[in-house]
CSV table of C-alpha atoms in Angstrom, one decimal:
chain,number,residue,atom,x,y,z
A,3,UNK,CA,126.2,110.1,114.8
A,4,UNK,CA,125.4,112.1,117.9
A,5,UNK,CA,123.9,110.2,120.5
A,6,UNK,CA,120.6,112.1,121.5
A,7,UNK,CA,119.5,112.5,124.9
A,8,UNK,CA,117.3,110.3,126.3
A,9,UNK,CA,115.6,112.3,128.7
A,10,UNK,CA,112.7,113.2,126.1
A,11,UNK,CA,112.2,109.7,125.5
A,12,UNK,CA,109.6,107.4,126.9
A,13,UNK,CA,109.6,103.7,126.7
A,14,UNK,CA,106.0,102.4,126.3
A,15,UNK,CA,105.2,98.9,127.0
A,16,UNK,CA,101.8,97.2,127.1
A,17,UNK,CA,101.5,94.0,129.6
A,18,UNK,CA,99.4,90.9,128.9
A,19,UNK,CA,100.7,88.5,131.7
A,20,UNK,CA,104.7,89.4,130.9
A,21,UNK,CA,106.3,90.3,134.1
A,22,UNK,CA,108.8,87.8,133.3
A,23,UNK,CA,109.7,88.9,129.8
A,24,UNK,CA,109.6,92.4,131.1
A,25,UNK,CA,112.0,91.2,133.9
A,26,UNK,CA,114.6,89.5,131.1
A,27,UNK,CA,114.4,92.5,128.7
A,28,UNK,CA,112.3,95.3,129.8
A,29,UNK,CA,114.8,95.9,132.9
A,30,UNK,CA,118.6,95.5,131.7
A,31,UNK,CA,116.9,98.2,128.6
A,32,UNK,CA,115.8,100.7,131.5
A,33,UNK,CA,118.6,100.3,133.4
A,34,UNK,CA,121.0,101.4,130.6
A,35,UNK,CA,119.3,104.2,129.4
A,36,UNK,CA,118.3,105.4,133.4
A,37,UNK,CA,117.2,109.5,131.6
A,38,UNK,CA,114.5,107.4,129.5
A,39,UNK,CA,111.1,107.4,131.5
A,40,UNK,CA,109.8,103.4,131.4
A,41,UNK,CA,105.6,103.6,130.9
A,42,UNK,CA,104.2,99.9,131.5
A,43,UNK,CA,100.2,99.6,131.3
A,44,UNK,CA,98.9,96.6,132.7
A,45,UNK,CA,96.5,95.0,131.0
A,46,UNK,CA,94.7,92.9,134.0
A,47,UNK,CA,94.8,89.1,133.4
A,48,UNK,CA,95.0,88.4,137.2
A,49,UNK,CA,96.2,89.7,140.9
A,50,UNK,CA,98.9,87.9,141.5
A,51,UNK,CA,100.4,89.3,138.0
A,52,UNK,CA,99.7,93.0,138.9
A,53,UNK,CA,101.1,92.4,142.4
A,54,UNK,CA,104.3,91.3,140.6
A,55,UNK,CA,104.1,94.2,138.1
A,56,UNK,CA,103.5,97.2,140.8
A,57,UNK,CA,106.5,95.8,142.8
A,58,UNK,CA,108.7,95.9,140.0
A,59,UNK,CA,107.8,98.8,138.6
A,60,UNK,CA,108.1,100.2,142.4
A,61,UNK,CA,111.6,98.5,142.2
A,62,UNK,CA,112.7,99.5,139.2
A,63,UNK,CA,111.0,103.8,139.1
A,64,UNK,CA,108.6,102.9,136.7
A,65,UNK,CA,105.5,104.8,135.7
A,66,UNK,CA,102.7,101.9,136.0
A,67,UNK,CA,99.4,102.3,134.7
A,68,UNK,CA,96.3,100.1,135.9
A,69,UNK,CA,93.6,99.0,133.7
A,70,UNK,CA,90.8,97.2,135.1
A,71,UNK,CA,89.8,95.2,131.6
A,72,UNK,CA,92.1,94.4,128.5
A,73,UNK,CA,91.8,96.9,126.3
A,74,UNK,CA,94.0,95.4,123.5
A,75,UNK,CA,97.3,96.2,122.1
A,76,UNK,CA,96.2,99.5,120.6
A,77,UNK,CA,94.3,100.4,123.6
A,78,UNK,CA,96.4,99.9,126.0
A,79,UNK,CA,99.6,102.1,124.2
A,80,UNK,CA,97.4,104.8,123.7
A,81,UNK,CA,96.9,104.6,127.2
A,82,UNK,CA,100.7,104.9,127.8
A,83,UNK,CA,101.4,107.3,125.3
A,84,UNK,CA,99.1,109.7,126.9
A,85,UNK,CA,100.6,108.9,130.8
A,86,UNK,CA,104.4,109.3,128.8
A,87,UNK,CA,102.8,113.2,127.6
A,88,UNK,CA,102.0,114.2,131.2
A,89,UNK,CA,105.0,113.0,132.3
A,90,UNK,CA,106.6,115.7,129.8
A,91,UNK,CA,107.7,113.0,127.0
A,92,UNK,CA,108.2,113.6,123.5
A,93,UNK,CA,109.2,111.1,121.9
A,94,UNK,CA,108.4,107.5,122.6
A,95,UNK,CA,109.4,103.8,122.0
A,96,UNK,CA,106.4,101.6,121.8
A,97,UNK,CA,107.8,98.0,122.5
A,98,UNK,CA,106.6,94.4,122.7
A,99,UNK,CA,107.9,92.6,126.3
A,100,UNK,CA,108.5,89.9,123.8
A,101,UNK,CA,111.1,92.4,121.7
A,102,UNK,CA,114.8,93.0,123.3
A,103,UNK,CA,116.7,96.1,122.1
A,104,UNK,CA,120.5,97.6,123.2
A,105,UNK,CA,120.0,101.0,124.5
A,106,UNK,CA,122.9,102.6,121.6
A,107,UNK,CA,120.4,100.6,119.1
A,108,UNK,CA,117.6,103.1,121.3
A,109,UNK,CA,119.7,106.3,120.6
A,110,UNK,CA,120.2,105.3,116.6
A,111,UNK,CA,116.0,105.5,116.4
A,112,UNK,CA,116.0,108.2,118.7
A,113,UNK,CA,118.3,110.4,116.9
A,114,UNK,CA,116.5,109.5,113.6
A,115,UNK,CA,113.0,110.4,114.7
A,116,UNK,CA,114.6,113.5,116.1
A,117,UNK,CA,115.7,114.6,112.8
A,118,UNK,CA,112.5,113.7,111.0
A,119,UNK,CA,109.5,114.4,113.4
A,120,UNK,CA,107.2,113.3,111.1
A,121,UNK,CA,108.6,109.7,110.3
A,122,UNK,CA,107.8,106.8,112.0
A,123,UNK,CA,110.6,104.6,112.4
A,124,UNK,CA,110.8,101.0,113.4
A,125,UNK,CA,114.7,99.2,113.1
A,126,UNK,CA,115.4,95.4,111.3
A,127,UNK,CA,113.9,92.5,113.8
A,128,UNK,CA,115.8,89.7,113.8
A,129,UNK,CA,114.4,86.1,115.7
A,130,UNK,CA,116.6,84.5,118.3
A,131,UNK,CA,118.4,82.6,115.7
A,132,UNK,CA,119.7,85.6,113.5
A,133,UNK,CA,117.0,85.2,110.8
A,134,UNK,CA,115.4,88.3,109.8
A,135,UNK,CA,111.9,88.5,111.4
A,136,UNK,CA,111.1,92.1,110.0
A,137,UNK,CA,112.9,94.3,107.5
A,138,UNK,CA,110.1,95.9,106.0
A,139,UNK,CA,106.4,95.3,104.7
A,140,UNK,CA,104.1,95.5,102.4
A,141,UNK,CA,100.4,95.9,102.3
A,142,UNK,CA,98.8,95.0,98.3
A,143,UNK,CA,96.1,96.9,98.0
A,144,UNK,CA,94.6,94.7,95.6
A,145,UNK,CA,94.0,91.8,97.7
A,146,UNK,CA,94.7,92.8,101.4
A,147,UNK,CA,98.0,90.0,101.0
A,148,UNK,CA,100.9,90.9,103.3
A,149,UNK,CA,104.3,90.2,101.8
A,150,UNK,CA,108.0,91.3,103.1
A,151,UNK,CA,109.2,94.1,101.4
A,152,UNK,CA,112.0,92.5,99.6
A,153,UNK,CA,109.7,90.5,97.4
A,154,UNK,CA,108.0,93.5,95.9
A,155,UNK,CA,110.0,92.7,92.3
A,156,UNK,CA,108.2,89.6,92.8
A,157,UNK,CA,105.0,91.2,92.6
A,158,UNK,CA,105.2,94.1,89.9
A,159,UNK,CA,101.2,94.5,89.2
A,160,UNK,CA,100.5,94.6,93.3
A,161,UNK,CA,99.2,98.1,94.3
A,162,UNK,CA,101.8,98.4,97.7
A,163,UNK,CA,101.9,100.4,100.7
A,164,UNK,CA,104.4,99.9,103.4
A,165,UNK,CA,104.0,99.9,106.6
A,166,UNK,CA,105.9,99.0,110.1
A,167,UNK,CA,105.7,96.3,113.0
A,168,UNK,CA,104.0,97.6,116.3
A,169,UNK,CA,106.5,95.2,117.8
A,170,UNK,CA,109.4,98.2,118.0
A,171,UNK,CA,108.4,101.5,116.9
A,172,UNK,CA,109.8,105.0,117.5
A,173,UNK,CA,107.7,107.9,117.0
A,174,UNK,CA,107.4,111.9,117.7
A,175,UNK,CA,104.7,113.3,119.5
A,176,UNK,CA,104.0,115.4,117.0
A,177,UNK,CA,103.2,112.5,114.8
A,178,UNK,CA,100.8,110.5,117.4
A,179,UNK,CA,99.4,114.1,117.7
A,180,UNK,CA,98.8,114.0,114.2
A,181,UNK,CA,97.6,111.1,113.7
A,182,UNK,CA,95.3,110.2,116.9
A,183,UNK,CA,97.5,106.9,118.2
A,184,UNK,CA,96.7,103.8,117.2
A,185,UNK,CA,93.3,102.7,116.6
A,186,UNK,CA,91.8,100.8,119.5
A,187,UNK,CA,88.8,98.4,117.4
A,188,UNK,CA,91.4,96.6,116.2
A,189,UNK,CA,91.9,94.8,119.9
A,190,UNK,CA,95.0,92.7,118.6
A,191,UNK,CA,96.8,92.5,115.0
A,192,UNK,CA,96.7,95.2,112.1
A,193,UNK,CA,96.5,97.9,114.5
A,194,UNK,CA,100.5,98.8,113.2
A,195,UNK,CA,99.3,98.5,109.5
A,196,UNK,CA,96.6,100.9,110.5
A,197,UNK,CA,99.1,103.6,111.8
A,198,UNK,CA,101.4,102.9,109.3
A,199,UNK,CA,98.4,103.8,106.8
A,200,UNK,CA,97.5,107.2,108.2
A,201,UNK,CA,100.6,108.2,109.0
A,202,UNK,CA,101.2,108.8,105.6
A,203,UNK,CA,98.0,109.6,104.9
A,204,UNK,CA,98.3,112.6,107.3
A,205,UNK,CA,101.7,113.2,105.3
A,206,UNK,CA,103.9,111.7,107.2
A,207,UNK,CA,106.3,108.9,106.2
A,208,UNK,CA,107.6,105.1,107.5
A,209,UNK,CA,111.7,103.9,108.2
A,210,UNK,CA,112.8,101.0,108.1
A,211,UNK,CA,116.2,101.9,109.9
A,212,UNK,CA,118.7,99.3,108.7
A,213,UNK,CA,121.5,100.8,111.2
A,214,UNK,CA,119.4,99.4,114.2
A,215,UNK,CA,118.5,96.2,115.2
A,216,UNK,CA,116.5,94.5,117.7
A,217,UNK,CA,115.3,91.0,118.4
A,218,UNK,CA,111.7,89.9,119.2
A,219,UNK,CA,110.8,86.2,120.1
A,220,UNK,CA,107.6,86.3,118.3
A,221,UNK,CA,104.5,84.9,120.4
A,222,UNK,CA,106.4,85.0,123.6
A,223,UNK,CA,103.3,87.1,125.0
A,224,UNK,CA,100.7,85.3,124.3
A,225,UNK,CA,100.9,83.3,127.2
A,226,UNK,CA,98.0,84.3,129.6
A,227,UNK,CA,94.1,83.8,128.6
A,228,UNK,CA,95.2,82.5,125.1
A,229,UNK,CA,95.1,79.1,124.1
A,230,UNK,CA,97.4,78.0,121.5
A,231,UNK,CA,97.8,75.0,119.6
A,232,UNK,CA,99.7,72.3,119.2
A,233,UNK,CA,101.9,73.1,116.4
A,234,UNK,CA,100.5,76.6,115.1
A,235,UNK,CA,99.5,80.1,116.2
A,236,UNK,CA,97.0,80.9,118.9
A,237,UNK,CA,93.6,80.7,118.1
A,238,UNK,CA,93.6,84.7,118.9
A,239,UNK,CA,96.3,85.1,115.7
A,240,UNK,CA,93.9,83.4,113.6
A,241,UNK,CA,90.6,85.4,114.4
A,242,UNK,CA,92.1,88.6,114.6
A,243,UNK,CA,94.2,89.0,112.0
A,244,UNK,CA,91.2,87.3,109.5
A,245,UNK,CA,88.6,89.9,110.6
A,246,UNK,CA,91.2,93.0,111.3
A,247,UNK,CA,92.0,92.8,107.6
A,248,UNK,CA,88.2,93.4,106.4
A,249,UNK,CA,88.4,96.0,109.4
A,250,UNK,CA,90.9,97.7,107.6
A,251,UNK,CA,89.6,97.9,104.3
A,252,UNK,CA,86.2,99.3,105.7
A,253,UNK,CA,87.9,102.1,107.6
A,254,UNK,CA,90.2,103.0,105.1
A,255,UNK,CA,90.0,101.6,102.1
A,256,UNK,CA,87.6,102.7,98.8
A,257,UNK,CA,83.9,100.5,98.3
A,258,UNK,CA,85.8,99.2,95.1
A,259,UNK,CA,89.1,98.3,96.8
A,260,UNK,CA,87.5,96.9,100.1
A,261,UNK,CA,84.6,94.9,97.6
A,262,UNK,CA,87.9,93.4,96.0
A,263,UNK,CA,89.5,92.6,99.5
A,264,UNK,CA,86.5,90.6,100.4
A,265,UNK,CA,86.2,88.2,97.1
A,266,UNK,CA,89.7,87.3,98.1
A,267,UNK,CA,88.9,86.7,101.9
A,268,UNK,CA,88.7,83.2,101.9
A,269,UNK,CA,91.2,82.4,100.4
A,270,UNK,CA,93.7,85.0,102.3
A,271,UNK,CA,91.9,83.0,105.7
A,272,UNK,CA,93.4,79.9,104.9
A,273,UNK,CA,97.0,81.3,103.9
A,274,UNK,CA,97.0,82.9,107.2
A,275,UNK,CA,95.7,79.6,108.7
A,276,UNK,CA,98.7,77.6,106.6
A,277,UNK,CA,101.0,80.0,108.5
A,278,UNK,CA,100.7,77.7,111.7
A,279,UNK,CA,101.3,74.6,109.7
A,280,UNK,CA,98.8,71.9,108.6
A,281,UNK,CA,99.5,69.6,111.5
A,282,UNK,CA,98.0,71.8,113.7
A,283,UNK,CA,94.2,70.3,112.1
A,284,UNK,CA,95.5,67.1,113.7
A,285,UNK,CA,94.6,67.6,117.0
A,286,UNK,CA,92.3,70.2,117.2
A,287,UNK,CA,89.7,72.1,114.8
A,288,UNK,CA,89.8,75.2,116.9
A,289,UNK,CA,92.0,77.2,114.6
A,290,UNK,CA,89.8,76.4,111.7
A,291,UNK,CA,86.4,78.0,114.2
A,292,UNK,CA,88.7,80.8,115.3
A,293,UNK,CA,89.8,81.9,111.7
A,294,UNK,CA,85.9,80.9,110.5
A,295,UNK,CA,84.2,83.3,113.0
A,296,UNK,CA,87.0,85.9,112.6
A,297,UNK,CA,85.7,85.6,108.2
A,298,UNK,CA,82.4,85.8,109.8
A,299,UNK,CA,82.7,89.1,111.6
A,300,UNK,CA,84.9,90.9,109.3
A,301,UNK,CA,82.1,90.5,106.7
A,302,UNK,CA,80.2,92.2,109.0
A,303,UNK,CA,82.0,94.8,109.4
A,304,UNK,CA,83.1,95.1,105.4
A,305,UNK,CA,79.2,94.8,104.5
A,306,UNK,CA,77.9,97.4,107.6
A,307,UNK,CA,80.5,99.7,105.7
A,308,UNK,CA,79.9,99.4,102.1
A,309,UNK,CA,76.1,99.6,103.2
A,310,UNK,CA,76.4,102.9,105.2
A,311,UNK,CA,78.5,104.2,101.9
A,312,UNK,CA,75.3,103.5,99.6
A,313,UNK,CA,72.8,105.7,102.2
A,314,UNK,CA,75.4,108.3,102.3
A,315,UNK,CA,75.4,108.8,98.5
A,316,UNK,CA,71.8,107.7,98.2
A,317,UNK,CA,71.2,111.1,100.7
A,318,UNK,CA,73.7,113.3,98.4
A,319,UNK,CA,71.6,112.6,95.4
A,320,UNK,CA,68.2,113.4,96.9
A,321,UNK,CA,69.6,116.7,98.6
């Protein structure tokens, strides 16, 4: 394989209180691949963290972009996306501070988002240990259920779309262009399956490139302004990724499918609740309110949708 050149690559990066993940893995990645233009946006958490951040990024020739509020995950890499096309970028590699990636492992995504504009491409994620972390999803359209892709034969009645983790992606500008970046109402969580969605909605397709590899410590950056539990997820995991899943269904999803998705959300609530482990209820009940008021709001949001559906057909028939 040719090894592309990096100097139409950006590396985009969202902060959330990270400096020192960005220090361990942000900075040996930029120094390797010195043609690649490094984009961080801040997301503010507090002054002494953006001090830190603008000196490195003063250090280290970084583009830094200030935000005076948290505008999310999505938010905040549209933000850096957009800073990455001024700065003459066409291609760019969205990253977690969490994540850690070799720069030849860099060039293998590079080179295949270069061949196929119109692909987004994520590599396999392994944890710390070796295990695989991500090698590919799916999204079952018949119940909003998230599985790995390599139990699909598992399920042979699901109704599957794939889709890729925001915690290492490699994509064209022609395809953010495309598709309008990622969509910012998500906040935190399903904002990846969202893309994933319309990319190949707009005609576009999804990679899983097996000959890269990178490793992503999962959580590591939910340290600032997020309280987690004792043995499970933070209570931010729980609520977003209950409601984001009804948020889903109503921006994308037909009244039939997304009326199906909700039966089942009560049931998916508490599987995504099991994923932090039942001792967790021991010592505090928060997870339970965070994943109850994230079934609460998603309703909403489901019901608001299916409810604006019915006046816009009610109006066809009368006109």
């Amino acid at each position: 394989m040719t090894v592309p050149a990096f100097d139409t690559l950006a590396i985009v990066v969202v902060n959330f209180a990270s400096c020192a993940l960005l220090e361990s893995n942000l900075v040996p990645l930029a120094r390797s691949v010195p043609a690649a233009q490094i984009v961080v946006v801040d997301n503010f958490t507090h002054p002494r963290e953006r001090e830190r951040l603008v000196e490195m990024g003063q250090r280290e020739g970084w583009a830094v972009v200030l935000s005076d509020a948290n505008d999310g995950f999505g938010g905040g890499m549209n933000r850096g996306v957009e800073r990455a096309l001024e700065l003459g970028r066409t291609a760019f590699l969205l990253l977690n501070p969490d994540a850690e990636i070799a720069a030849d492992q860099v060039g293998v995504l590079l080179a295949e988002a270069l061949a196929h504009p119109l692909t987004l491409v994520a590599p396999r994620i392994l944890r710390p240990d070796g295990s695989v972390w991500f090698d590919g999803c799916d999204l079952d359209l018949n119940d909003g259920r998230i599985r790995a892709l390599r139990h699909r034969a598992s399920h042979p009645d699901a109704r599957v779309t794939p889709w890729l983790s925001g915690a290492c992606l490699l994509v064209s500008a022609a395809l953010w262009s495309r598709v309008g970046g990622f969509g910012t109402e998500y906040f935190l969580y399903w904002e990846d399956v969202d893309l994933s969605w319309r990319v190949l909605q707009a005609g576009g397709d999804v990679r899983v490139c097996a000959e890269a590899v990178a490793v992503h410590a999962e959580g590591g950056t939910q340290g600032a302004g997020i309280e987690r539990t004792a043995q499970g997820k933070s209570n931010a995991y729980y609520y977003f990724n209950v409601r984001n899943r009804m948020l889903f269904a109503a921006r994308n999803l037909t009244t039939e499918d997304a009326a199906r998705w909700r039966r089942h959300s009560t049931r998916v609530a508490w599987e995504i609740l099991l994923q932090g482990g039942r001792r967790q209820f021991l010592s505090s009940l928060r997870p339970l309110a965070s994943a109850a008021r994230g079934l609460r709001d998603g309703r909403k949001i489901l019901l608001g949708a299916q409810g604006l559906t019915k006046l816009r057909a009610a109006k066809r028939v009368r006109d």
